[in-house]
C-alpha positions as YAML, in Angstrom:
chain: A
units: angstrom
residues:
- id: 1
  name: UNK
  ca: [47.74, 31.85, 17.87]
- id: 2
  name: UNK
  ca: [49.00, 33.26, 14.16]
- id: 3
  name: UNK
  ca: [46.41, 31.89, 12.12]
- id: 4
  name: UNK
  ca: [43.18, 29.32, 12.18]
- id: 5
  name: UNK
  ca: [41.03, 27.35, 9.73]
- id: 6
  name: UNK
  ca: [38.40, 25.56, 11.95]
- id: 7
  name: UNK
  ca: [35.59, 25.24, 10.24]
- id: 8
  name: UNK
  ca: [32.52, 27.20, 11.15]
- id: 9
  name: UNK
  ca: [29.35, 24.99, 9.51]
- id: 10
  name: UNK
  ca: [29.94, 21.00, 9.27]
- id: 11
  name: UNK
  ca: [27.21, 18.54, 9.01]
- id: 12
  name: UNK
  ca: [26.66, 16.15, 11.41]
- id: 13
  name: UNK
  ca: [28.64, 12.67, 11.27]
- id: 14
  name: UNK
  ca: [30.81, 14.39, 8.56]
- id: 15
  name: UNK
  ca: [34.20, 15.37, 8.55]
- id: 16
  name: UNK
  ca: [36.49, 17.72, 7.79]
- id: 17
  name: UNK
  ca: [39.79, 19.05, 8.28]
- id: 18
  name: UNK
  ca: [41.35, 22.08, 10.53]
- id: 19
  name: UNK
  ca: [44.97, 23.39, 11.03]
- id: 20
  name: UNK
  ca: [46.15, 26.00, 13.58]
- id: 21
  name: UNK
  ca: [48.79, 28.31, 13.55]
- id: 22
  name: UNK
  ca: [50.93, 28.84, 16.55]
- id: 23
  name: UNK
  ca: [54.01, 31.03, 16.83]
- id: 24
  name: UNK
  ca: [56.85, 30.13, 20.02]
- id: 25
  name: UNK
  ca: [56.85, 33.04, 22.08]
- id: 26
  name: UNK
  ca: [59.27, 31.20, 24.43]
- id: 27
  name: UNK
  ca: [63.31, 30.85, 24.87]
- id: 28
  name: UNK
  ca: [63.26, 27.05, 24.01]
- id: 29
  name: UNK
  ca: [62.46, 25.37, 21.43]
- id: 30
  name: UNK
  ca: [59.61, 23.08, 19.91]
- id: 31
  name: UNK
  ca: [59.77, 19.24, 19.04]
- id: 32
  name: UNK
  ca: [57.20, 16.62, 17.98]
- id: 33
  name: UNK
  ca: [59.29, 13.43, 18.53]
- id: 34
  name: UNK
  ca: [61.10, 13.54, 21.72]
- id: 35
  name: UNK
  ca: [61.18, 13.52, 25.46]
- id: 36
  name: UNK
  ca: [59.00, 16.21, 25.05]
- id: 37
  name: UNK
  ca: [57.10, 16.00, 22.40]
- id: 38
  name: UNK
  ca: [54.45, 19.40, 22.01]
- id: 39
  name: UNK
  ca: [50.85, 18.45, 21.29]
- id: 40
  name: UNK
  ca: [47.46, 20.05, 21.22]
- id: 41
  name: UNK
  ca: [45.43, 18.75, 22.95]
- id: 42
  name: UNK
  ca: [41.17, 19.61, 24.42]
- id: 43
  name: UNK
  ca: [40.78, 22.19, 27.17]
- id: 44
  name: UNK
  ca: [37.96, 24.29, 28.88]
- id: 45
  name: UNK
  ca: [38.29, 21.82, 31.02]
- id: 46
  name: UNK
  ca: [42.00, 20.71, 30.11]
- id: 47
  name: UNK
  ca: [42.17, 16.96, 28.79]
- id: 48
  name: UNK
  ca: [38.36, 16.85, 27.95]
- id: 49
  name: UNK
  ca: [36.92, 14.42, 25.42]
- id: 50
  name: UNK
  ca: [36.38, 16.11, 22.21]
- id: 51
  name: UNK
  ca: [32.79, 15.52, 20.76]
- id: 52
  name: UNK
  ca: [35.07, 16.24, 17.49]
- id: 53
  name: UNK
  ca: [37.09, 13.35, 18.55]
- id: 54
  name: UNK
  ca: [37.97, 11.21, 15.63]
- id: 55
  name: UNK
  ca: [40.29, 8.16, 15.09]
- id: 56
  name: UNK
  ca: [43.10, 9.71, 13.41]
- id: 57
  name: UNK
  ca: [44.12, 11.01, 16.38]
- id: 58
  name: UNK
  ca: [46.38, 11.17, 19.03]
- id: 59
  name: UNK
  ca: [44.12, 10.07, 21.65]
- id: 60
  name: UNK
  ca: [40.48, 11.45, 22.41]
- id: 61
  name: UNK
  ca: [41.92, 14.24, 24.12]
- id: 62
  name: UNK
  ca: [44.55, 15.17, 21.42]
- id: 63
  name: UNK
  ca: [43.68, 16.04, 18.37]
- id: 64
  name: UNK
  ca: [47.47, 16.12, 16.62]
- id: 65
  name: UNK
  ca: [51.13, 16.41, 17.06]
- id: 66
  name: UNK
  ca: [53.20, 19.80, 15.80]
- id: 67
  name: UNK
  ca: [54.01, 19.19, 12.64]
- id: 68
  name: UNK
  ca: [57.02, 20.00, 11.82]
- id: 69
  name: UNK
  ca: [60.10, 17.86, 13.64]
- id: 70
  name: UNK
  ca: [60.99, 20.98, 15.20]
- id: 71
  name: UNK
  ca: [59.90, 25.43, 16.07]
- id: 72
  name: UNK
  ca: [62.22, 27.18, 17.84]
- id: 73
  name: UNK
  ca: [61.42, 30.84, 19.09]
- id: 74
  name: UNK
  ca: [59.95, 33.33, 17.18]
- id: 75
  name: UNK
  ca: [59.35, 30.37, 14.71]
- id: 76
  name: UNK
  ca: [55.45, 29.63, 14.03]
- id: 77
  name: UNK
  ca: [54.36, 25.80, 14.35]
- id: 78
  name: UNK
  ca: [51.20, 24.36, 13.13]
- id: 79
  name: UNK
  ca: [48.74, 21.48, 13.79]
- id: 80
  name: UNK
  ca: [46.27, 19.90, 11.15]
- id: 81
  name: UNK
  ca: [43.96, 17.55, 12.24]
- id: 82
  name: UNK
  ca: [40.55, 15.98, 11.59]
- id: 83
  name: UNK
  ca: [37.45, 17.01, 13.06]
- id: 84
  name: UNK
  ca: [34.38, 13.94, 12.70]
- id: 85
  name: UNK
  ca: [30.93, 16.53, 13.66]
- id: 86
  name: UNK
  ca: [28.51, 15.06, 16.02]
- id: 87
  name: UNK
  ca: [25.64, 13.31, 15.10]
- id: 88
  name: UNK
  ca: [23.06, 15.47, 16.91]
- id: 89
  name: UNK
  ca: [22.67, 19.19, 15.14]
- id: 90
  name: UNK
  ca: [23.73, 21.92, 17.05]
- id: 91
  name: UNK
  ca: [26.06, 24.97, 17.85]
- id: 92
  name: UNK
  ca: [29.23, 23.68, 19.59]
- id: 93
  name: UNK
  ca: [32.04, 25.36, 21.33]
- id: 94
  name: UNK
  ca: [35.72, 23.32, 21.21]
- id: 95
  name: UNK
  ca: [38.65, 24.81, 23.12]
- id: 96
  name: UNK
  ca: [42.56, 23.33, 22.44]
- id: 97
  name: UNK
  ca: [45.41, 24.46, 24.39]
- id: 98
  name: UNK
  ca: [49.18, 23.59, 23.59]
- id: 99
  name: UNK
  ca: [50.98, 20.93, 26.00]
- id: 100
  name: UNK
  ca: [54.26, 19.62, 25.99]
- id: 101
  name: UNK
  ca: [54.09, 16.18, 27.44]
- id: 102
  name: UNK
  ca: [56.43, 15.33, 29.90]
- id: 103
  name: UNK
  ca: [56.74, 11.70, 31.18]
- id: 104
  name: UNK
  ca: [53.68, 11.38, 33.16]
- id: 105
  name: UNK
  ca: [53.31, 15.08, 34.13]
- id: 106
  name: UNK
  ca: [51.79, 17.04, 30.85]
- id: 107
  name: UNK
  ca: [53.03, 20.75, 31.08]
- id: 108
  name: UNK
  ca: [50.09, 23.07, 29.43]
- id: 109
  name: UNK
  ca: [51.69, 26.18, 28.60]
- id: 110
  name: UNK
  ca: [48.59, 27.88, 26.12]
- id: 111
  name: UNK
  ca: [45.05, 27.46, 26.53]
- id: 112
  name: UNK
  ca: [42.12, 29.28, 25.04]
- id: 113
  name: UNK
  ca: [42.01, 28.16, 20.97]
- id: 114
  name: UNK
  ca: [38.57, 28.58, 21.17]
- id: 115
  name: UNK
  ca: [36.49, 28.11, 17.86]
- id: 116
  name: UNK
  ca: [32.39, 27.84, 17.40]
- id: 117
  name: UNK
  ca: [30.92, 25.27, 14.91]
- id: 118
  name: UNK
  ca: [27.62, 24.29, 14.03]
- id: 119
  name: UNK
  ca: [26.30, 21.02, 13.28]
- id: 120
  name: UNK
  ca: [23.65, 20.82, 11.21]
- id: 121
  name: UNK
  ca: [22.49, 17.62, 9.76]
- id: 122
  name: UNK
  ca: [22.10, 17.02, 6.55]
- id: 123
  name: UNK
  ca: [19.37, 14.77, 6.36]
- id: 124
  name: UNK
  ca: [16.95, 16.26, 8.62]
- id: 125
  name: UNK
  ca: [13.04, 16.64, 8.61]
- id: 126
  name: UNK
  ca: [9.57, 17.82, 10.12]
- id: 127
  name: UNK
  ca: [6.25, 16.76, 10.02]
- id: 128
  name: UNK
  ca: [2.64, 15.72, 10.53]
- id: 129
  name: UNK
  ca: [0.46, 13.18, 10.52]
- id: 130
  name: UNK
  ca: [-1.55, 13.27, 7.60]
- id: 131
  name: UNK
  ca: [-5.91, 13.56, 7.98]
- id: 132
  name: UNK
  ca: [-7.48, 9.23, 8.76]
- id: 133
  name: UNK
  ca: [-7.97, 7.65, 5.73]
- id: 134
  name: UNK
  ca: [-11.58, 5.42, 5.88]
- id: 135
  name: UNK
  ca: [-10.69, 2.43, 3.06]
- id: 136
  name: UNK
  ca: [-13.13, -0.37, 2.44]
- id: 137
  name: UNK
  ca: [-12.37, -3.70, 3.38]
- id: 138
  name: UNK
  ca: [-10.80, -5.50, 0.35]
- id: 139
  name: UNK
  ca: [-10.57, -2.00, -1.73]
- id: 140
  name: UNK
  ca: [-7.54, 0.40, -2.47]
- id: 141
  name: UNK
  ca: [-7.16, 3.61, -1.55]
- id: 142
  name: UNK
  ca: [-3.80, 6.47, -1.16]
- id: 143
  name: UNK
  ca: [-2.64, 9.13, 0.99]
- id: 144
  name: UNK
  ca: [0.21, 11.28, 0.70]
- id: 145
  name: UNK
  ca: [2.98, 12.41, 2.96]
- id: 146
  name: UNK
  ca: [4.65, 15.26, 3.62]
- id: 147
  name: UNK
  ca: [7.62, 16.47, 5.03]
- id: 148
  name: UNK
  ca: [9.58, 19.27, 5.60]
- id: 149
  name: UNK
  ca: [13.66, 19.75, 4.76]
- id: 150
  name: UNK
  ca: [14.97, 20.11, 7.89]
- id: 151
  name: UNK
  ca: [18.38, 20.11, 6.73]
- id: 152
  name: UNK
  ca: [20.88, 21.20, 5.50]
- id: 153
  name: UNK
  ca: [20.95, 19.46, 2.31]
- id: 154
  name: UNK
  ca: [18.96, 19.93, -1.40]
- id: 155
  name: UNK
  ca: [16.90, 16.46, -1.51]
- id: 156
  name: UNK
  ca: [17.53, 14.92, -5.23]
- id: 157
  name: UNK
  ca: [17.90, 11.78, -7.01]
- id: 158
  name: UNK
  ca: [21.47, 11.55, -5.84]
- id: 159
  name: UNK
  ca: [20.96, 10.58, -3.10]
- id: 160
  name: UNK
  ca: [17.74, 9.00, -3.79]
- id: 161
  name: UNK
  ca: [14.97, 9.42, -0.94]
- id: 162
  name: UNK
  ca: [12.75, 6.66, -0.55]
- id: 163
  name: UNK
  ca: [9.50, 6.41, 2.07]
- id: 164
  name: UNK
  ca: [10.45, 2.96, 4.12]
- id: 165
  name: UNK
  ca: [8.09, 1.44, 7.36]
- id: 166
  name: UNK
  ca: [9.53, 1.88, 10.36]
- id: 167
  name: UNK
  ca: [8.83, 1.04, 14.22]
- id: 168
  name: UNK
  ca: [10.71, -2.11, 13.43]
- id: 169
  name: UNK
  ca: [12.28, -0.69, 10.36]
- id: 170
  name: UNK
  ca: [11.47, -2.20, 7.20]
- id: 171
  name: UNK
  ca: [9.18, -4.13, 8.57]
- id: 172
  name: UNK
  ca: [6.85, -5.81, 5.77]
- id: 173
  name: UNK
  ca: [3.46, -3.90, 5.84]
- id: 174
  name: UNK
  ca: [0.01, -5.07, 5.04]
- id: 175
  name: UNK
  ca: [-1.31, -2.98, 3.87]
- id: 176
  name: UNK
  ca: [1.22, -2.75, 0.86]
- id: 177
  name: UNK
  ca: [0.25, -2.50, -2.73]
- id: 178
  name: UNK
  ca: [1.73, -4.20, -5.97]
- id: 179
  name: UNK
  ca: [2.74, -0.51, -7.36]
- id: 180
  name: UNK
  ca: [5.71, -0.60, -4.08]
- id: 181
  name: UNK
  ca: [9.29, -0.48, -4.28]
- id: 182
  name: UNK
  ca: [8.97, -3.05, -2.03]
- id: 183
  name: UNK
  ca: [6.85, -4.78, 0.85]
- id: 184
  name: UNK
  ca: [8.52, -2.43, 3.35]
- id: 185
  name: UNK
  ca: [9.39, 0.49, 0.35]
- id: 186
  name: UNK
  ca: [6.19, 2.77, -0.76]
- id: 187
  name: UNK
  ca: [7.80, 4.39, -3.31]
- id: 188
  name: UNK
  ca: [10.14, 7.71, -3.96]
- id: 189
  name: UNK
  ca: [10.01, 11.50, -3.61]
- id: 190
  name: UNK
  ca: [7.53, 13.02, -5.73]
- id: 191
  name: UNK
  ca: [9.94, 15.89, -6.20]
- id: 192
  name: UNK
  ca: [12.71, 16.42, -8.20]
- id: 193
  name: UNK
  ca: [14.43, 18.12, -5.80]
- id: 194
  name: UNK
  ca: [13.43, 19.76, -2.40]
- id: 195
  name: UNK
  ca: [16.20, 22.34, -0.87]
- id: 196
  name: UNK
  ca: [16.11, 23.51, 3.17]
- id: 197
  name: UNK
  ca: [13.05, 24.66, 4.35]
- id: 198
  name: UNK
  ca: [10.63, 23.22, 1.27]
- id: 199
  name: UNK
  ca: [8.49, 20.90, 1.32]
- id: 200
  name: UNK
  ca: [8.63, 17.54, -0.03]
- id: 201
  name: UNK
  ca: [5.72, 14.84, -0.23]
- id: 202
  name: UNK
  ca: [5.42, 10.73, -1.11]
- id: 203
  name: UNK
  ca: [2.39, 8.84, -2.68]
- id: 204
  name: UNK
  ca: [1.52, 6.28, -0.52]
- id: 205
  name: UNK
  ca: [-0.76, 3.78, -1.70]
- id: 206
  name: UNK
  ca: [-3.21, 1.64, 0.33]
- id: 207
  name: UNK
  ca: [-4.32, -1.89, -0.04]
- id: 208
  name: UNK
  ca: [-6.76, -4.00, 1.86]
- id: 209
  name: UNK
  ca: [-8.07, -7.64, 2.54]
- id: 210
  name: UNK
  ca: [-11.33, -8.43, 2.58]
- id: 211
  name: UNK
  ca: [-10.95, -9.84, 6.18]
- id: 212
  name: UNK
  ca: [-9.76, -6.54, 7.73]
- id: 213
  name: UNK
  ca: [-12.14, -4.37, 10.14]
- id: 214
  name: UNK
  ca: [-11.47, -1.59, 12.41]
- id: 215
  name: UNK
  ca: [-8.76, 1.11, 13.07]
- id: 216
  name: UNK
  ca: [-5.06, 0.49, 11.69]
- id: 217
  name: UNK
  ca: [-2.00, 2.53, 12.29]
- id: 218
  name: UNK
  ca: [1.58, 2.13, 10.45]
- id: 219
  name: UNK
  ca: [4.36, 4.15, 10.59]
- id: 220
  name: UNK
  ca: [6.91, 5.72, 7.46]
- id: 221
  name: UNK
  ca: [10.20, 7.72, 7.60]
- id: 222
  name: UNK
  ca: [12.58, 9.45, 5.07]
- id: 223
  name: UNK
  ca: [15.51, 7.26, 4.02]
- id: 224
  name: UNK
  ca: [18.36, 8.80, 2.12]
- id: 225
  name: UNK
  ca: [20.10, 6.32, -0.09]
- id: 226
  name: UNK
  ca: [18.92, 3.68, 1.71]
- id: 227
  name: UNK
  ca: [20.90, 3.64, 4.98]
- id: 228
  name: UNK
  ca: [20.84, 7.09, 6.25]
- id: 229
  name: UNK
  ca: [17.33, 7.37, 8.19]
- id: 230
  name: UNK
  ca: [16.34, 10.49, 9.08]
- id: 231
  name: UNK
  ca: [13.13, 12.88, 10.73]
- id: 232
  name: UNK
  ca: [10.56, 11.31, 13.19]
- id: 233
  name: UNK
  ca: [8.29, 8.61, 12.11]
- id: 234
  name: UNK
  ca: [4.76, 9.86, 10.27]
- id: 235
  name: UNK
  ca: [1.89, 7.35, 11.12]
- id: 236
  name: UNK
  ca: [-0.49, 7.11, 9.28]
- id: 237
  name: UNK
  ca: [-4.54, 6.15, 10.56]
- id: 238
  name: UNK
  ca: [-6.16, 3.40, 7.86]
- id: 239
  name: UNK
  ca: [-9.53, 2.71, 9.14]
- id: 240
  name: UNK
  ca: [-11.22, -0.02, 7.73]
- id: 241
  name: UNK
  ca: [-14.66, 0.10, 6.96]
- id: 242
  name: UNK
  ca: [-16.95, -3.20, 6.67]
- id: 243
  name: UNK
  ca: [-17.66, -4.23, 2.59]
- id: 244
  name: UNK
  ca: [-21.11, -3.77, 1.78]
- id: 245
  name: UNK
  ca: [-22.80, -5.23, -1.20]
- id: 246
  name: UNK
  ca: [-26.27, -4.21, -1.98]
- id: 247
  name: UNK
  ca: [-28.29, -3.16, -5.03]
- id: 248
  name: UNK
  ca: [-31.97, -2.20, -6.37]
- id: 249
  name: UNK
  ca: [-33.77, -2.16, -9.15]
- id: 250
  name: UNK
  ca: [-33.61, 0.71, -11.38]
- id: 251
  name: UNK
  ca: [-35.65, -0.84, -14.49]
- id: 252
  name: UNK
  ca: [-36.08, -3.76, -16.92]
- id: 253
  name: UNK
  ca: [-37.02, -4.64, -19.70]
- id: 254
  name: UNK
  ca: [-38.37, -7.57, -22.77]
- id: 255
  name: UNK
  ca: [-36.56, -7.45, -26.36]
- id: 256
  name: UNK
  ca: [-39.63, -9.00, -27.38]
- id: 257
  name: UNK
  ca: [-41.82, -6.20, -25.89]
- id: 258
  name: UNK
  ca: [-44.07, -8.49, -24.14]
- id: 259
  name: UNK
  ca: [-44.07, -11.15, -21.38]
- id: 260
  name: UNK
  ca: [-46.22, -13.39, -23.68]
- id: 261
  name: UNK
  ca: [-44.55, -15.48, -26.22]
- id: 262
  name: UNK
  ca: [-44.78, -19.23, -28.31]
- id: 263
  name: UNK
  ca: [-42.83, -22.35, -26.49]
- id: 264
  name: UNK
  ca: [-39.69, -22.83, -27.97]
- id: 265
  name: UNK
  ca: [-38.75, -18.41, -29.19]
- id: 266
  name: UNK
  ca: [-36.35, -16.70, -27.57]
- id: 267
  name: UNK
  ca: [-35.97, -13.24, -25.76]
- id: 268
  name: UNK
  ca: [-33.21, -11.38, -24.07]
- id: 269
  name: UNK
  ca: [-34.42, -9.97, -20.70]
- id: 270
  name: UNK
  ca: [-32.46, -6.78, -19.27]
- id: 271
  name: UNK
  ca: [-32.24, -5.41, -15.23]
- id: 272
  name: UNK
  ca: [-29.99, -2.29, -14.49]
- id: 273
  name: UNK
  ca: [-29.22, -2.36, -11.24]
- id: 274
  name: UNK
  ca: [-28.16, 0.73, -8.57]
- id: 275
  name: UNK
  ca: [-25.29, 0.09, -6.59]
- id: 276
  name: UNK
  ca: [-26.43, 1.17, -3.42]
- id: 277
  name: UNK
  ca: [-23.35, -0.17, -1.46]
- id: 278
  name: UNK
  ca: [-19.59, 1.42, -0.34]
- id: 279
  name: UNK
  ca: [-18.11, -0.80, -2.87]
- id: 280
  name: UNK
  ca: [-16.93, -0.72, -6.64]
- id: 281
  name: UNK
  ca: [-18.27, -3.02, -8.32]
- id: 282
  name: UNK
  ca: [-16.13, -5.04, -11.62]
- id: 283
  name: UNK
  ca: [-16.52, -7.64, -13.82]
- id: 284
  name: UNK
  ca: [-12.92, -9.42, -14.45]
- id: 285
  name: UNK
  ca: [-9.94, -9.45, -12.36]
- id: 286
  name: UNK
  ca: [-8.89, -10.38, -8.38]
- id: 287
  name: UNK
  ca: [-12.30, -8.94, -7.07]
- id: 288
  name: UNK
  ca: [-15.48, -10.39, -6.26]
- id: 289
  name: UNK
  ca: [-17.49, -10.48, -9.29]
- id: 290
  name: UNK
  ca: [-21.07, -9.39, -9.69]
- id: 291
  name: UNK
  ca: [-23.82, -11.54, -11.49]
- id: 292
  name: UNK
  ca: [-27.33, -11.98, -11.37]
- id: 293
  name: UNK
  ca: [-28.05, -15.26, -10.06]
- id: 294
  name: UNK
  ca: [-31.29, -17.46, -9.57]
- id: 295
  name: UNK
  ca: [-32.55, -16.81, -5.86]
- id: 296
  name: UNK
  ca: [-35.86, -17.97, -4.52]
- id: 297
  name: UNK
  ca: [-33.80, -20.11, -3.42]
- id: 298
  name: UNK
  ca: [-30.15, -18.99, -4.61]
- id: 299
  name: UNK
  ca: [-28.22, -21.07, -6.67]
- id: 300
  name: UNK
  ca: [-31.64, -22.71, -8.66]
- id: 301
  name: UNK
  ca: [-31.63, -23.93, -12.26]
- id: 302
  name: UNK
  ca: [-33.30, -22.11, -14.23]
- id: 303
  name: UNK
  ca: [-35.92, -23.53, -16.82]
- id: 304
  name: UNK
  ca: [-35.13, -20.38, -18.94]
- id: 305
  name: UNK
  ca: [-31.43, -21.06, -18.96]
- id: 306
  name: UNK
  ca: [-29.33, -21.16, -22.36]
- id: 307
  name: UNK
  ca: [-25.84, -22.02, -23.81]
- id: 308
  name: UNK
  ca: [-25.40, -18.81, -23.44]
- id: 309
  name: UNK
  ca: [-25.71, -18.45, -19.89]
- id: 310
  name: UNK
  ca: [-22.27, -18.21, -17.24]
- id: 311
  name: UNK
  ca: [-24.13, -21.21, -15.48]
- id: 312
  name: UNK
  ca: [-27.55, -22.70, -15.49]
- id: 313
  name: UNK
  ca: [-27.73, -20.46, -11.98]
- id: 314
  name: UNK
  ca: [-25.91, -17.55, -13.56]
- id: 315
  name: UNK
  ca: [-27.41, -15.80, -16.19]
- id: 316
  name: UNK
  ca: [-25.50, -12.81, -16.97]
- id: 317
  name: UNK
  ca: [-22.22, -11.26, -15.55]
- id: 318
  name: UNK
  ca: [-22.62, -7.44, -14.82]
- id: 319
  name: UNK
  ca: [-22.14, -5.69, -18.57]
- id: 320
  name: UNK
  ca: [-19.49, -2.66, -17.61]
- id: 321
  name: UNK
  ca: [-15.98, -2.70, -16.11]
- id: 322
  name: UNK
  ca: [-16.35, -0.95, -13.00]
- id: 323
  name: UNK
  ca: [-19.03, -0.01, -11.44]
- id: 324
  name: UNK
  ca: [-18.99, 2.75, -8.18]
- id: 325
  name: UNK
  ca: [-21.35, 3.38, -5.66]
- id: 326
  name: UNK
  ca: [-24.22, 5.62, -6.94]
- id: 327
  name: UNK
  ca: [-23.98, 4.40, -10.26]
- id: 328
  name: UNK
  ca: [-26.18, 1.91, -12.46]
- id: 329
  name: UNK
  ca: [-24.67, -1.37, -13.82]
- id: 330
  name: UNK
  ca: [-26.42, -3.52, -16.72]
- id: 331
  name: UNK
  ca: [-27.16, -7.36, -16.68]
- id: 332
  name: UNK
  ca: [-28.74, -9.08, -20.26]
- id: 333
  name: UNK
  ca: [-29.02, -12.67, -20.57]
- id: 334
  name: UNK
  ca: [-31.58, -14.46, -23.48]
- id: 335
  name: UNK
  ca: [-34.01, -16.92, -22.11]
- id: 336
  name: UNK
  ca: [-35.84, -19.78, -23.95]
- id: 337
  name: UNK
  ca: [-39.78, -20.32, -23.64]
- id: 338
  name: UNK
  ca: [-40.02, -24.14, -22.40]
- id: 339
  name: UNK
  ca: [-42.74, -26.16, -23.75]
- id: 340
  name: UNK
  ca: [-45.23, -26.43, -21.52]
- id: 341
  name: UNK
  ca: [-47.80, -23.88, -21.41]
- id: 342
  name: UNK
  ca: [-48.35, -21.63, -18.87]
- id: 343
  name: UNK
  ca: [-47.22, -18.60, -16.20]
- id: 344
  name: UNK
  ca: [-44.27, -18.55, -14.97]
- id: 345
  name: UNK
  ca: [-41.97, -16.02, -12.82]
- id: 346
  name: UNK
  ca: [-38.66, -16.48, -12.55]
- id: 347
  name: UNK
  ca: [-36.84, -14.75, -9.31]
- id: 348
  name: UNK
  ca: [-32.89, -13.23, -9.85]
- id: 349
  name: UNK
  ca: [-30.42, -11.55, -7.22]
- id: 350
  name: UNK
  ca: [-27.41, -10.24, -7.59]
- id: 351
  name: UNK
  ca: [-24.58, -12.19, -6.71]
- id: 352
  name: UNK
  ca: [-20.23, -11.14, -5.28]
- id: 353
  name: UNK
  ca: [-19.19, -14.49, -6.80]
- id: 354
  name: UNK
  ca: [-17.27, -16.34, -4.12]
- id: 355
  name: UNK
  ca: [-17.83, -13.59, -1.75]
- id: 356
  name: UNK
  ca: [-22.05, -13.19, -0.56]
- id: 357
  name: UNK
  ca: [-24.92, -12.84, -2.07]
- id: 358
  name: UNK
  ca: [-26.47, -9.43, -2.14]
- id: 359
  name: UNK
  ca: [-29.76, -7.94, -0.54]
- id: 360
  name: UNK
  ca: [-32.93, -9.48, -1.99]
- id: 361
  name: UNK
  ca: [-35.57, -6.92, -3.43]
- id: 362
  name: UNK
  ca: [-37.37, -9.17, -5.13]
- id: 363
  name: UNK
  ca: [-36.43, -8.83, -9.04]
- id: 364
  name: UNK
  ca: [-38.62, -11.12, -11.21]
- id: 365
  name: UNK
  ca: [-40.56, -11.32, -14.68]
- id: 366
  name: UNK
  ca: [-43.04, -13.02, -15.67]
- id: 367
  name: UNK
  ca: [-43.43, -14.91, -18.39]
- id: 368
  name: UNK
  ca: [-46.16, -16.11, -19.97]
- id: 369
  name: UNK
  ca: [-46.15, -19.14, -22.05]
- id: 370
  name: UNK
  ca: [-48.88, -19.21, -24.61]
- id: 371
  name: UNK
  ca: [-50.31, -22.48, -25.68]
- id: 372
  name: UNK
  ca: [-49.98, -22.66, -29.77]
- id: 373
  name: UNK
  ca: [-53.17, -22.81, -31.85]
- id: 374
  name: UNK
  ca: [-53.16, -25.66, -35.20]
- id: 375
  name: UNK
  ca: [-55.93, -25.05, -37.40]
...
């Protein structure tokens, strides 16, 4: 052997060119196209199917024929061929030999041309599952999935690295949020680039429906350029808790400063309510809208209703856009005094519209309609 350019490192599934040069130290000329052609064959043991077989080979055990038409004694011949690395990473030893094909019985006259090739996966990752998350039914949240680049290629925008559902691959996730790239892909790698050995992350928005209850799992895998899946799946555990809508009275006020008013007069009543549940309150959008409704019994038409009410049984919609658990929401509404004098009590409670009435802490307004005196 006078020379070898077999690569020492290859990426899994990649191809590379190799050349082996050999001096003819015998007393017979070598030929590449006659009854006794000289071929490069796999050895150790001979005629072994190579894990580096490429479809351009003569056979699974024959990488190449002699390049030159003939090589006289004392001259050097070359064998040029392609190697296709196996998918599995690891340290491989490939051994070749020279064989003169003579009909049905090949004659081996040189073995032990050995090369060591380290096969690496260009795209590979390791990961640990994130901590299980709790989320209220109908609400949304987010979880971060971290992956370590265990391959030989830097993750970057080209090829794009995205996260997809797995088990089965690219299935439609029941937790897909509107911000996902697709119902099966949460999105791109957060970092612009992640070198080998460094850690990269994906943000996974999680959406739920009001009907969900209990513990769910969803698995994900990184994908390079939308086609090369790599690494082991990461499992996200999602615990969906029932939505609890509840409240308590913080304070209530009369704009008139008193509950005593004359027939036909108007006043503005205000209620401030603390969110004691585990769900955000909203005053619009695709959420249950929180309103102040008549109670005792529910949905009763109020004699104090004015055209400004949402409905004769709905005094007001919450003023704030969103009120998180523990915070306070405000409900202000007008009332018109009836013409029949007397003492009245009007009862209200909160309702998550189209979803549920909340607990009833007994909110009521005392309204005393005075008898007018004409003199």
